[in-house]
PDB file of N, CA and C in Angstrom:
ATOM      1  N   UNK A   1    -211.179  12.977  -1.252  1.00 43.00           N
ATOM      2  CA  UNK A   1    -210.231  12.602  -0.215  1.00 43.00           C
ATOM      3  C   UNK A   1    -210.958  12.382   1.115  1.00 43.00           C
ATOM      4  N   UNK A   2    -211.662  13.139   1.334  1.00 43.00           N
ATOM      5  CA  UNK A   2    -212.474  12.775   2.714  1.00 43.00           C
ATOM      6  C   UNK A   2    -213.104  12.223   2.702  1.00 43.00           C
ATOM      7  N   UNK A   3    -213.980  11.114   1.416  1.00 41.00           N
ATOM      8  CA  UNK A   3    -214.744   9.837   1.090  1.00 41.00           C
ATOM      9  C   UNK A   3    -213.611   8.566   1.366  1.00 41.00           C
ATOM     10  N   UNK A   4    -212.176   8.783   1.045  1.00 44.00           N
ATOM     11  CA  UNK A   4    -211.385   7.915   1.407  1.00 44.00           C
ATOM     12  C   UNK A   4    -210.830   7.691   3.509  1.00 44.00           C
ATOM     13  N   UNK A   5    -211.093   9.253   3.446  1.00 44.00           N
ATOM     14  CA  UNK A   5    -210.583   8.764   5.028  1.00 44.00           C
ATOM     15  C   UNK A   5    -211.829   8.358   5.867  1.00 44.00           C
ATOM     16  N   UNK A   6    -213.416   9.120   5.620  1.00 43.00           N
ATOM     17  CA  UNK A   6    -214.253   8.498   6.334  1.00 43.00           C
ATOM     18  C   UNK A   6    -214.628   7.095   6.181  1.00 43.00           C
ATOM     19  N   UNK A   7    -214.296   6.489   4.846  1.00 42.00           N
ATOM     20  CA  UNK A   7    -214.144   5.052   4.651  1.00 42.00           C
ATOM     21  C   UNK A   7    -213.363   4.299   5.904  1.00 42.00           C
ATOM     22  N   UNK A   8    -212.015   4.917   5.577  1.00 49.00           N
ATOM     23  CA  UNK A   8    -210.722   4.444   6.233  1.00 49.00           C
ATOM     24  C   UNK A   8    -211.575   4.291   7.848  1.00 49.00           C
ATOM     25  N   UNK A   9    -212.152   5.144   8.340  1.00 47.00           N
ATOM     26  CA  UNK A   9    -212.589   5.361   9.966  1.00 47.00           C
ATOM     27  C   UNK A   9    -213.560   3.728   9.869  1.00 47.00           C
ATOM     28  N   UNK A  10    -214.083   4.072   9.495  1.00 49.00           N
ATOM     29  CA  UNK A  10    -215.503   2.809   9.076  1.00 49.00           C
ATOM     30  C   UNK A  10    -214.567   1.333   8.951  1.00 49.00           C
ATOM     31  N   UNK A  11    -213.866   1.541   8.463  1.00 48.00           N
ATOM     32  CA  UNK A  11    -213.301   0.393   8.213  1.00 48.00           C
ATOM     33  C   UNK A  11    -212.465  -0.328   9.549  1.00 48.00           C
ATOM     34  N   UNK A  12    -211.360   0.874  10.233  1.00 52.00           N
ATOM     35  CA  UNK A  12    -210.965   0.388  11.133  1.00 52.00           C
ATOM     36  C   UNK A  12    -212.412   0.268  12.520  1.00 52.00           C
ATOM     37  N   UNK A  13    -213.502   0.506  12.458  1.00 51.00           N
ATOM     38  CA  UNK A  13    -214.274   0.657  13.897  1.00 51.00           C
ATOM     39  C   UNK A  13    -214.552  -0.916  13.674  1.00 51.00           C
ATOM     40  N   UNK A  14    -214.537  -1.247  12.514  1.00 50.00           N
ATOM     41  CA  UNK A  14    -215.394  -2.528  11.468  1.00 50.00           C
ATOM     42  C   UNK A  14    -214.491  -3.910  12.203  1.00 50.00           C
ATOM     43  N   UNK A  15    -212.968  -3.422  11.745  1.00 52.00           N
ATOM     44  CA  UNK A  15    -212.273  -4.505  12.373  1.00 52.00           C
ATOM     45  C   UNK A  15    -211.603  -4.632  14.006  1.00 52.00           C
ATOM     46  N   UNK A  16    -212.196  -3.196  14.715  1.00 50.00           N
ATOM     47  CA  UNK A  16    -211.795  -3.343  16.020  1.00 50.00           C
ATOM     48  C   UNK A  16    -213.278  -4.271  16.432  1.00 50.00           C
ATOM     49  N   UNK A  17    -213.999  -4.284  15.954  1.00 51.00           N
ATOM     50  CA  UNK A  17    -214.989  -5.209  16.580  1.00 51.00           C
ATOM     51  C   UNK A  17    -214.713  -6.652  16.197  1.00 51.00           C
ATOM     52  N   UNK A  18    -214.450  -7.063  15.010  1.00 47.00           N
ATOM     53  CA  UNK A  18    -213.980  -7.963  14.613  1.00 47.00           C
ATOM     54  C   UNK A  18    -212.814  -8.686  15.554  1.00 47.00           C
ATOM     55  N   UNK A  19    -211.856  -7.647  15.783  1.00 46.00           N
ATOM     56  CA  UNK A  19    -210.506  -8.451  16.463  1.00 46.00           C
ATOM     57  C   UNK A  19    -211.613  -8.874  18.009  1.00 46.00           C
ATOM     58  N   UNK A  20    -212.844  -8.579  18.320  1.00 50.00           N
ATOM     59  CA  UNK A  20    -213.245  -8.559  19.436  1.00 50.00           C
ATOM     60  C   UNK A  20    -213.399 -10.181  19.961  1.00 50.00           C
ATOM     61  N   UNK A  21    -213.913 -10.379  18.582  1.00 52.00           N
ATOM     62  CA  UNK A  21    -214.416 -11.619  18.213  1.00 52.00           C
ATOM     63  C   UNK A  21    -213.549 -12.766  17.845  1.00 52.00           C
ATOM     64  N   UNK A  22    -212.300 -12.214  16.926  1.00 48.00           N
ATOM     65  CA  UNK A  22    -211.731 -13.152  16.680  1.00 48.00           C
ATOM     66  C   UNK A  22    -209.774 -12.561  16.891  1.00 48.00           C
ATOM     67  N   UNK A  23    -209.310 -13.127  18.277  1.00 55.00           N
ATOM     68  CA  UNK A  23    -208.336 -12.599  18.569  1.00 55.00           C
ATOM     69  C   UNK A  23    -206.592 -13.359  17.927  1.00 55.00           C
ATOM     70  N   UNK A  24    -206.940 -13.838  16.807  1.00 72.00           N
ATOM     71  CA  UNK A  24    -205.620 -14.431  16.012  1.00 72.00           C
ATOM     72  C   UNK A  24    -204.304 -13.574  16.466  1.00 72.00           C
ATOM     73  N   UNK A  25    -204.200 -12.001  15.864  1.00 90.00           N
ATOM     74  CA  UNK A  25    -203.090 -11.780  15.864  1.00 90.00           C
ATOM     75  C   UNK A  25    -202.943 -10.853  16.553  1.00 90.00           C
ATOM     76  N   UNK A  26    -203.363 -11.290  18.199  1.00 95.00           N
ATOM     77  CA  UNK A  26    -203.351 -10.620  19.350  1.00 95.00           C
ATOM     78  C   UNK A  26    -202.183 -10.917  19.999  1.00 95.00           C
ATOM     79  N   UNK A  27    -201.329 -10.143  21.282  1.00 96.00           N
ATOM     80  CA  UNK A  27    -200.879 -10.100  22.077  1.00 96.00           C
ATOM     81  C   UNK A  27    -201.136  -9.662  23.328  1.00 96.00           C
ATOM     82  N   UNK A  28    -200.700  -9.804  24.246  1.00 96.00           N
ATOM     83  CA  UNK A  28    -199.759  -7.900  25.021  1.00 96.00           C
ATOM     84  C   UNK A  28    -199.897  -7.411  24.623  1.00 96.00           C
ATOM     85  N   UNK A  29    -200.281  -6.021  24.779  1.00 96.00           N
ATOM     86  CA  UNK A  29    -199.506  -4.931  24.153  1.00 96.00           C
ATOM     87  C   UNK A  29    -197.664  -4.973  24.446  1.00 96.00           C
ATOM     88  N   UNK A  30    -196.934  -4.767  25.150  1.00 96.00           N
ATOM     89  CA  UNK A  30    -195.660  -4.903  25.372  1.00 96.00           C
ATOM     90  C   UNK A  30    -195.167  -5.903  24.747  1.00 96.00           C
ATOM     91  N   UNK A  31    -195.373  -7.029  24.567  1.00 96.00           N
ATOM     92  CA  UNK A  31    -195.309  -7.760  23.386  1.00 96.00           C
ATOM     93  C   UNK A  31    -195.031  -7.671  22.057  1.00 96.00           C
ATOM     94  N   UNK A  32    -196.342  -7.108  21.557  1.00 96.00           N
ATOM     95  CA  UNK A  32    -196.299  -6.056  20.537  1.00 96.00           C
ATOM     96  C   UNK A  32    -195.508  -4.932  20.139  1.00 96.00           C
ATOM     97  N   UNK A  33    -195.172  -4.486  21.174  1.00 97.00           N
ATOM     98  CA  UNK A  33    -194.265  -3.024  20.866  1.00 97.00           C
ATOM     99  C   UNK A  33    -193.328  -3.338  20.716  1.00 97.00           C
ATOM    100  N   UNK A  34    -192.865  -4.485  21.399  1.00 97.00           N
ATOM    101  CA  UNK A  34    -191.397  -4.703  21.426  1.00 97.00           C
ATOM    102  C   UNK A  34    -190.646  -5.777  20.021  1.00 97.00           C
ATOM    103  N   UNK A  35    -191.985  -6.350  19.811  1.00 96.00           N
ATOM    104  CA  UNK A  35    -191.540  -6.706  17.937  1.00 96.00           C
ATOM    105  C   UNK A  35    -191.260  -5.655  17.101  1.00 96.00           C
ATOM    106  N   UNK A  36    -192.217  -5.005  16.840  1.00 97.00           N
ATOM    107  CA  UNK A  36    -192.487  -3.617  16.200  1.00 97.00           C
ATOM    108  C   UNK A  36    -191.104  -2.327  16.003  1.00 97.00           C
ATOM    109  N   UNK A  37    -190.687  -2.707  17.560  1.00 97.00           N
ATOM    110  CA  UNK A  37    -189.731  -1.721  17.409  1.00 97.00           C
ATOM    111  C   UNK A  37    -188.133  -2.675  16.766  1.00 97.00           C
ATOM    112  N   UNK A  38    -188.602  -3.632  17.853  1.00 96.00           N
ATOM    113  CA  UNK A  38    -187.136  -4.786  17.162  1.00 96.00           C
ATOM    114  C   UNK A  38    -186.974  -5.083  16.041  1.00 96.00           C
ATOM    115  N   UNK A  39    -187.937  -5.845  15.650  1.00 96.00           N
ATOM    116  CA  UNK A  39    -187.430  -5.808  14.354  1.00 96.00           C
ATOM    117  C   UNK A  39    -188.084  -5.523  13.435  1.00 96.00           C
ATOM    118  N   UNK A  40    -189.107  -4.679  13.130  1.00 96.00           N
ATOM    119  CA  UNK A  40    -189.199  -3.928  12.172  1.00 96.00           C
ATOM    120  C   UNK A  40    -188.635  -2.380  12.279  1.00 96.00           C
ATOM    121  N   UNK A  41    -188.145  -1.940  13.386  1.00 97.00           N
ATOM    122  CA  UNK A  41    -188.008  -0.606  13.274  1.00 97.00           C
ATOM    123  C   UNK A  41    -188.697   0.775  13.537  1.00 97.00           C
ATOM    124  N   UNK A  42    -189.829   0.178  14.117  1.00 98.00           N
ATOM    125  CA  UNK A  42    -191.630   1.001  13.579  1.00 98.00           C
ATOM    126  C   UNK A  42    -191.892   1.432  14.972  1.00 98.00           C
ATOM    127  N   UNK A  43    -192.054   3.236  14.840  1.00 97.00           N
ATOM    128  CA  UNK A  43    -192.450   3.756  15.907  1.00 97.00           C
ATOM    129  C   UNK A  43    -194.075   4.113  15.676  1.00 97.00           C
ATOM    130  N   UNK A  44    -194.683   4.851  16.683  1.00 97.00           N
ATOM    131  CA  UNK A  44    -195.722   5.261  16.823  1.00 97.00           C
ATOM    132  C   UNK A  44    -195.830   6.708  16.175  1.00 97.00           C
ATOM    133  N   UNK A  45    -196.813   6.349  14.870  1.00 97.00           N
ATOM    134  CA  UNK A  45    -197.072   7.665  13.951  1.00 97.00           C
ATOM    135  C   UNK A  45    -198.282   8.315  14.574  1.00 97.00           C
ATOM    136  N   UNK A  46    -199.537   7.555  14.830  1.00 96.00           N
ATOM    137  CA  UNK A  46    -200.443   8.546  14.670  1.00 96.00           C
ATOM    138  C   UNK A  46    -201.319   7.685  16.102  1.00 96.00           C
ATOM    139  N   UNK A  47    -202.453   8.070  16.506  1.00 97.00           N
ATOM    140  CA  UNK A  47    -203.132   7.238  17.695  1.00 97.00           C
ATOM    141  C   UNK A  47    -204.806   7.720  17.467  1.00 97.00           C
ATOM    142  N   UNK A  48    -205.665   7.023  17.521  1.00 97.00           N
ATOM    143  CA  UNK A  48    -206.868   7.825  18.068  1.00 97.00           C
ATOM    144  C   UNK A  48    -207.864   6.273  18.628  1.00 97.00           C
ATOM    145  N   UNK A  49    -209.113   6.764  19.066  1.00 96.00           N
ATOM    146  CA  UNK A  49    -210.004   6.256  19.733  1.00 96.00           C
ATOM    147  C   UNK A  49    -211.142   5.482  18.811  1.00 96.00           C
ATOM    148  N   UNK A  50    -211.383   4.226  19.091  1.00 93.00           N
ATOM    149  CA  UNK A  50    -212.763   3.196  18.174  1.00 93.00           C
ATOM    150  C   UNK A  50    -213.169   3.238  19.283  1.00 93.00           C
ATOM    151  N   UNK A  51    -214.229   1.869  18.718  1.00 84.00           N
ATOM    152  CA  UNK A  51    -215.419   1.719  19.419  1.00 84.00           C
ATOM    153  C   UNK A  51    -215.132   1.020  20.900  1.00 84.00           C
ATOM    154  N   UNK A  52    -216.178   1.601  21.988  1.00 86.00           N
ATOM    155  CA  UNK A  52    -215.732   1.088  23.460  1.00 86.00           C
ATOM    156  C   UNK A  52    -214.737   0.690  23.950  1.00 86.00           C
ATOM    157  N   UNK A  53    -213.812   2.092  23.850  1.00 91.00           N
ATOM    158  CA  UNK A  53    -212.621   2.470  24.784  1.00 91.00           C
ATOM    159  C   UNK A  53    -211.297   1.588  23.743  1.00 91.00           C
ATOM    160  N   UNK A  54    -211.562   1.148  22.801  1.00 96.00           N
ATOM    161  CA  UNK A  54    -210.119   0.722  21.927  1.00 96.00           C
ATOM    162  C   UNK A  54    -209.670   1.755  21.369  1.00 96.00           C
ATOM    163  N   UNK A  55    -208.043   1.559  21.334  1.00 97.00           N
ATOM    164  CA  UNK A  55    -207.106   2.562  20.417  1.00 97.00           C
ATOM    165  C   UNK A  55    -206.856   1.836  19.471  1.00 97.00           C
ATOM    166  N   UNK A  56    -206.695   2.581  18.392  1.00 97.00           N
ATOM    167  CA  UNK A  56    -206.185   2.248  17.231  1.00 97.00           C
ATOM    168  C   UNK A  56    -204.497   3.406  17.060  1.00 97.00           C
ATOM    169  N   UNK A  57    -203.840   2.833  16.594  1.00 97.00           N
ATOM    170  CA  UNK A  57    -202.485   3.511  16.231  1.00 97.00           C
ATOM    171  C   UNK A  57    -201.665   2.821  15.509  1.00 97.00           C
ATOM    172  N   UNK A  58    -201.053   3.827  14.558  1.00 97.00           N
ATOM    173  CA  UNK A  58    -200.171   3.313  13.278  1.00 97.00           C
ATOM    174  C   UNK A  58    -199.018   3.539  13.802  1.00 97.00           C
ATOM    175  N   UNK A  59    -197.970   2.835  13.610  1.00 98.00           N
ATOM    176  CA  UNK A  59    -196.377   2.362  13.562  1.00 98.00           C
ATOM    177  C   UNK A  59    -196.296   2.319  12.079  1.00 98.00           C
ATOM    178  N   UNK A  60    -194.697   2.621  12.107  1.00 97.00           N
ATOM    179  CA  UNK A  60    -194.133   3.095  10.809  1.00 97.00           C
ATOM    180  C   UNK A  60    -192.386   3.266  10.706  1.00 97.00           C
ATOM    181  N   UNK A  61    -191.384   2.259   9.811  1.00 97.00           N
ATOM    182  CA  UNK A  61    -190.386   2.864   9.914  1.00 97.00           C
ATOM    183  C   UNK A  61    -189.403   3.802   8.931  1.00 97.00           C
ATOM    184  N   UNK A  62    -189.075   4.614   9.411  1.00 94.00           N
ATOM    185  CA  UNK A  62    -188.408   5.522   8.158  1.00 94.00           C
ATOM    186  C   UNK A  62    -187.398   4.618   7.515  1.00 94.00           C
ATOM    187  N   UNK A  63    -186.664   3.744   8.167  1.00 94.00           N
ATOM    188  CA  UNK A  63    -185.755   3.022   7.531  1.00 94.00           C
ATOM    189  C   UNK A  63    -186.266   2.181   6.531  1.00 94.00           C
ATOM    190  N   UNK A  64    -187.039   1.012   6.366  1.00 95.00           N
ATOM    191  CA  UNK A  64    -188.089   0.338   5.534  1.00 95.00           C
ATOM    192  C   UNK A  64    -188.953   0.535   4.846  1.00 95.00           C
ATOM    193  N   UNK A  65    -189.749   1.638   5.314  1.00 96.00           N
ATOM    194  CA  UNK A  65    -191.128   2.019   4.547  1.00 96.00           C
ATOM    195  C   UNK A  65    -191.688   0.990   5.448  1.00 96.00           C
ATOM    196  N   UNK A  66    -191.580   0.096   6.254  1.00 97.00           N
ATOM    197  CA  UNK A  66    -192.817  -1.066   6.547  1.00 97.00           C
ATOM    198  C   UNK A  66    -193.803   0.005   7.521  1.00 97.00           C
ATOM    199  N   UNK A  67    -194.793  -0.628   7.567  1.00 97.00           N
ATOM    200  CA  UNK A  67    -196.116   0.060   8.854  1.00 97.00           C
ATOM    201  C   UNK A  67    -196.884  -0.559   9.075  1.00 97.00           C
ATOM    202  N   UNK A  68    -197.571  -0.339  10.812  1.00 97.00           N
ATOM    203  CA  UNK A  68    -198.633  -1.376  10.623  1.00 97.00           C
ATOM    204  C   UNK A  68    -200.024  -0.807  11.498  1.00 97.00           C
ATOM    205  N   UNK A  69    -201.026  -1.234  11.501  1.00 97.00           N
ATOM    206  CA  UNK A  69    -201.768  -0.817  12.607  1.00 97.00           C
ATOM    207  C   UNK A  69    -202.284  -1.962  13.376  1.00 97.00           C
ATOM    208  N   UNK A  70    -202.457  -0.954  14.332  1.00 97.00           N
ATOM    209  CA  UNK A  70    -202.839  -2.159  15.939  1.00 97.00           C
ATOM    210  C   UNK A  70    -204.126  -1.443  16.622  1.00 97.00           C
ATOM    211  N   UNK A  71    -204.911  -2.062  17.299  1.00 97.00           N
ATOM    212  CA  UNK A  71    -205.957  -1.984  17.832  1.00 97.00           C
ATOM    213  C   UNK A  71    -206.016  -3.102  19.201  1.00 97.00           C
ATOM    214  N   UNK A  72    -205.548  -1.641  20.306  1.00 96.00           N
ATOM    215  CA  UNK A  72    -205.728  -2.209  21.418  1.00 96.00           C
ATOM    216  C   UNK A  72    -206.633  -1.835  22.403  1.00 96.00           C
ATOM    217  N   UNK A  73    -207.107  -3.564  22.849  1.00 94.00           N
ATOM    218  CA  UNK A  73    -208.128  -3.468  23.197  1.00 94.00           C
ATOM    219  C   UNK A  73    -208.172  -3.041  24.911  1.00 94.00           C
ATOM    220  N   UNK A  74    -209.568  -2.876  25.835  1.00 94.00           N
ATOM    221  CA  UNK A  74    -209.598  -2.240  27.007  1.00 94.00           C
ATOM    222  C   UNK A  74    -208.919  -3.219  28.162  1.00 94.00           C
ATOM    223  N   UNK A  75    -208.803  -4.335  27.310  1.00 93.00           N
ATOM    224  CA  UNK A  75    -208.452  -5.830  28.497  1.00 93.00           C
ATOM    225  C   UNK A  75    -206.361  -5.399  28.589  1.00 93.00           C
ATOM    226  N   UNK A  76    -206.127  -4.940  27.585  1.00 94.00           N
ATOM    227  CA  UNK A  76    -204.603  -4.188  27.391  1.00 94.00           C
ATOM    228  C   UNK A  76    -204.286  -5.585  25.950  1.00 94.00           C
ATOM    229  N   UNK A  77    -204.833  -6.155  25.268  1.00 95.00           N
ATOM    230  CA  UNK A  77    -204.450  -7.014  24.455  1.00 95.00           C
ATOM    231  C   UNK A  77    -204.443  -5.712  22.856  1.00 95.00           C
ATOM    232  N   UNK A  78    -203.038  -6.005  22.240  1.00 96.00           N
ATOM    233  CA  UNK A  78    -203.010  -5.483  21.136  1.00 96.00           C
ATOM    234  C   UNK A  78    -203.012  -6.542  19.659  1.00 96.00           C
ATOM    235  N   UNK A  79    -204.365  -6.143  18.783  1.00 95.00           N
ATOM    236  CA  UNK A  79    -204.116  -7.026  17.699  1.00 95.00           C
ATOM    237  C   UNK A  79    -203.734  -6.014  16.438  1.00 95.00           C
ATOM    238  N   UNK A  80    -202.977  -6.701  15.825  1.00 96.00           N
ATOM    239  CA  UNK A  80    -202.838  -6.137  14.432  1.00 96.00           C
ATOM    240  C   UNK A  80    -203.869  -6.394  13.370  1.00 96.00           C
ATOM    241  N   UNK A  81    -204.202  -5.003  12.657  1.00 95.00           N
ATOM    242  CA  UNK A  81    -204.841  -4.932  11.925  1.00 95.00           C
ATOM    243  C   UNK A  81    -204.540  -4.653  10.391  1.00 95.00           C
ATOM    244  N   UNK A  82    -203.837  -4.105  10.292  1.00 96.00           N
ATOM    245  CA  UNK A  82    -203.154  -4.231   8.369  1.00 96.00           C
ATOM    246  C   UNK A  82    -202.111  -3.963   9.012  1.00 96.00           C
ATOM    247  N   UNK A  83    -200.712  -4.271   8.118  1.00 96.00           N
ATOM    248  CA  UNK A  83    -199.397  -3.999   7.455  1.00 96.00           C
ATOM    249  C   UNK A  83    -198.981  -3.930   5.958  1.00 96.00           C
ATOM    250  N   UNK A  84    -198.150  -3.341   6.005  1.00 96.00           N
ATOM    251  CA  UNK A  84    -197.429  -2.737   4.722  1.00 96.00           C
ATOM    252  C   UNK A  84    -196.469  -2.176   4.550  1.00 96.00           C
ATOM    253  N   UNK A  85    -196.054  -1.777   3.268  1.00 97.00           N
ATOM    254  CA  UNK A  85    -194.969  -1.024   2.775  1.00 97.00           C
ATOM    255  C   UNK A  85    -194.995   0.303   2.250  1.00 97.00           C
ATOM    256  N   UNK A  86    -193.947   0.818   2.080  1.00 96.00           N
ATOM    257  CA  UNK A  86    -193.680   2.018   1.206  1.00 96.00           C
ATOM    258  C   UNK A  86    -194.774   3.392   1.964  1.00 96.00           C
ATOM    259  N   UNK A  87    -194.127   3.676   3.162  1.00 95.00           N
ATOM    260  CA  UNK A  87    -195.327   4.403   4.375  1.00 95.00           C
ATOM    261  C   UNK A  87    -194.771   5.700   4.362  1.00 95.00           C
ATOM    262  N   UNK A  88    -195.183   6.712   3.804  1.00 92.00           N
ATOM    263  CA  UNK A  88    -194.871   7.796   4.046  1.00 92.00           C
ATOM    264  C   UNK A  88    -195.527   9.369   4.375  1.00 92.00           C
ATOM    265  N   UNK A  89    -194.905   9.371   5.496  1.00 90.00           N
ATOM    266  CA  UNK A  89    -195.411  11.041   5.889  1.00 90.00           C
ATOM    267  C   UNK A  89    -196.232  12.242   5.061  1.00 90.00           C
ATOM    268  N   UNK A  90    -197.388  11.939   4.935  1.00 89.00           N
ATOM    269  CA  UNK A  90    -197.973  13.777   4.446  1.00 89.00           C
ATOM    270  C   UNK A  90    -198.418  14.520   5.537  1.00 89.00           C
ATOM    271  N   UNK A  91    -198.541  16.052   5.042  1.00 89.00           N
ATOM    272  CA  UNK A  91    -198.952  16.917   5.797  1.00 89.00           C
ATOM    273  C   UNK A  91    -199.643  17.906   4.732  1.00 89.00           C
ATOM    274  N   UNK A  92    -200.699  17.405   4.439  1.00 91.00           N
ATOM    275  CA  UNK A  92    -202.014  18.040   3.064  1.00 91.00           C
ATOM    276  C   UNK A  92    -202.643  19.049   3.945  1.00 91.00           C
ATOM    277  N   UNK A  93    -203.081  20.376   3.143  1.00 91.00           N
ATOM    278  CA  UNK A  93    -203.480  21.617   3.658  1.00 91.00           C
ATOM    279  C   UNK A  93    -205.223  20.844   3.547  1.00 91.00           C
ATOM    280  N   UNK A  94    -206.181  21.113   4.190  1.00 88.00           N
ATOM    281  CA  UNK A  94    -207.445  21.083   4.009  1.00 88.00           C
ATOM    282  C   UNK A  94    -207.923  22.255   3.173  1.00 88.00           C
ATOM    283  N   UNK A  95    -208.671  22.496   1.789  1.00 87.00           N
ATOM    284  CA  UNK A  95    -209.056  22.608   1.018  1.00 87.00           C
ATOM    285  C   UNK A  95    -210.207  24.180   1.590  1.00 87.00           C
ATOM    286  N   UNK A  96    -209.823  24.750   1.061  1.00 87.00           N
ATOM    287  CA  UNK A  96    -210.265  26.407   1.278  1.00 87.00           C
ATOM    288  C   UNK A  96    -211.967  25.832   1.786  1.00 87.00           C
ATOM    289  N   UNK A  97    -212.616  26.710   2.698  1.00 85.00           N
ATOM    290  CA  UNK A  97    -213.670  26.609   3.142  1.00 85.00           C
ATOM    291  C   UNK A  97    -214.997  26.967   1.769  1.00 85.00           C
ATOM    292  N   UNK A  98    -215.584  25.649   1.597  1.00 76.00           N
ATOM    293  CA  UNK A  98    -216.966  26.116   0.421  1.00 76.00           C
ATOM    294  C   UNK A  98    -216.232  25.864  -0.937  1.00 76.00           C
ATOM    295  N   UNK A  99    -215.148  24.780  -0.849  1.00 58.00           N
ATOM    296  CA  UNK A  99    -214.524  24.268  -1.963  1.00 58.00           C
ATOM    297  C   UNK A  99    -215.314  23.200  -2.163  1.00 58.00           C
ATOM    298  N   UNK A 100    -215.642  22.573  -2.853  1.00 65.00           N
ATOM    299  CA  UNK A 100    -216.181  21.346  -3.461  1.00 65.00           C
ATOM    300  C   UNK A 100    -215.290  19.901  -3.273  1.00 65.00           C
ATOM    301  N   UNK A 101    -214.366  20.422  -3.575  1.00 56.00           N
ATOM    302  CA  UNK A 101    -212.926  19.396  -4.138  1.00 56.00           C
ATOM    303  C   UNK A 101    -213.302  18.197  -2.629  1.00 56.00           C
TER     304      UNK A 101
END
């Protein structure tokens, strides 16, 4: 499991540089939020920090299952980076200290 999320990290630092380069499915941010919430429904699940000062944060709606992530950049432009379906909430215990698993 933690080969899948340090992937997951790698992957999003991978495409916040990418959106750097190539800004297709950029906005606003306010822009952005305000689709997100309109009409998909999708609030702000989770947030953290990439490479040189970008956020990354997942949206998600309980009504749909849809979700998406965005990566906004320091200029205030937000691009989307994946969407999907069927999004749901865990809260997994981390694995006794000197476990293998």
């Amino acid at each position: 499991m933690m080969f899948g999320m340090t992937m997951g990290l790698g992957v999003m630092a991978l495409a916040a540089q990418q959106l750097q380069a190539q800004p297709r499915n950029c906005a606003p941010r306010e822009v952005v939020m305000k689709k997100l919430a309109e009409e998909f429904g999708e609030t702000r699940r989770g947030i953290g920090l990439v490479q040189e000062g970008s956020v990354m944060e997942v949206f998600a709606s309980d009504g749909s299952g849809s979700w998406t992530i965005t990566v906004t950049l320091p200029s205030g432009v937000t691009c989307l980076v994946a969407a999907g379906e069927a999004y749901e909430t865990l809260a997994e215990a981390l694995p006794p200290a000197g476990d293998d698993a």
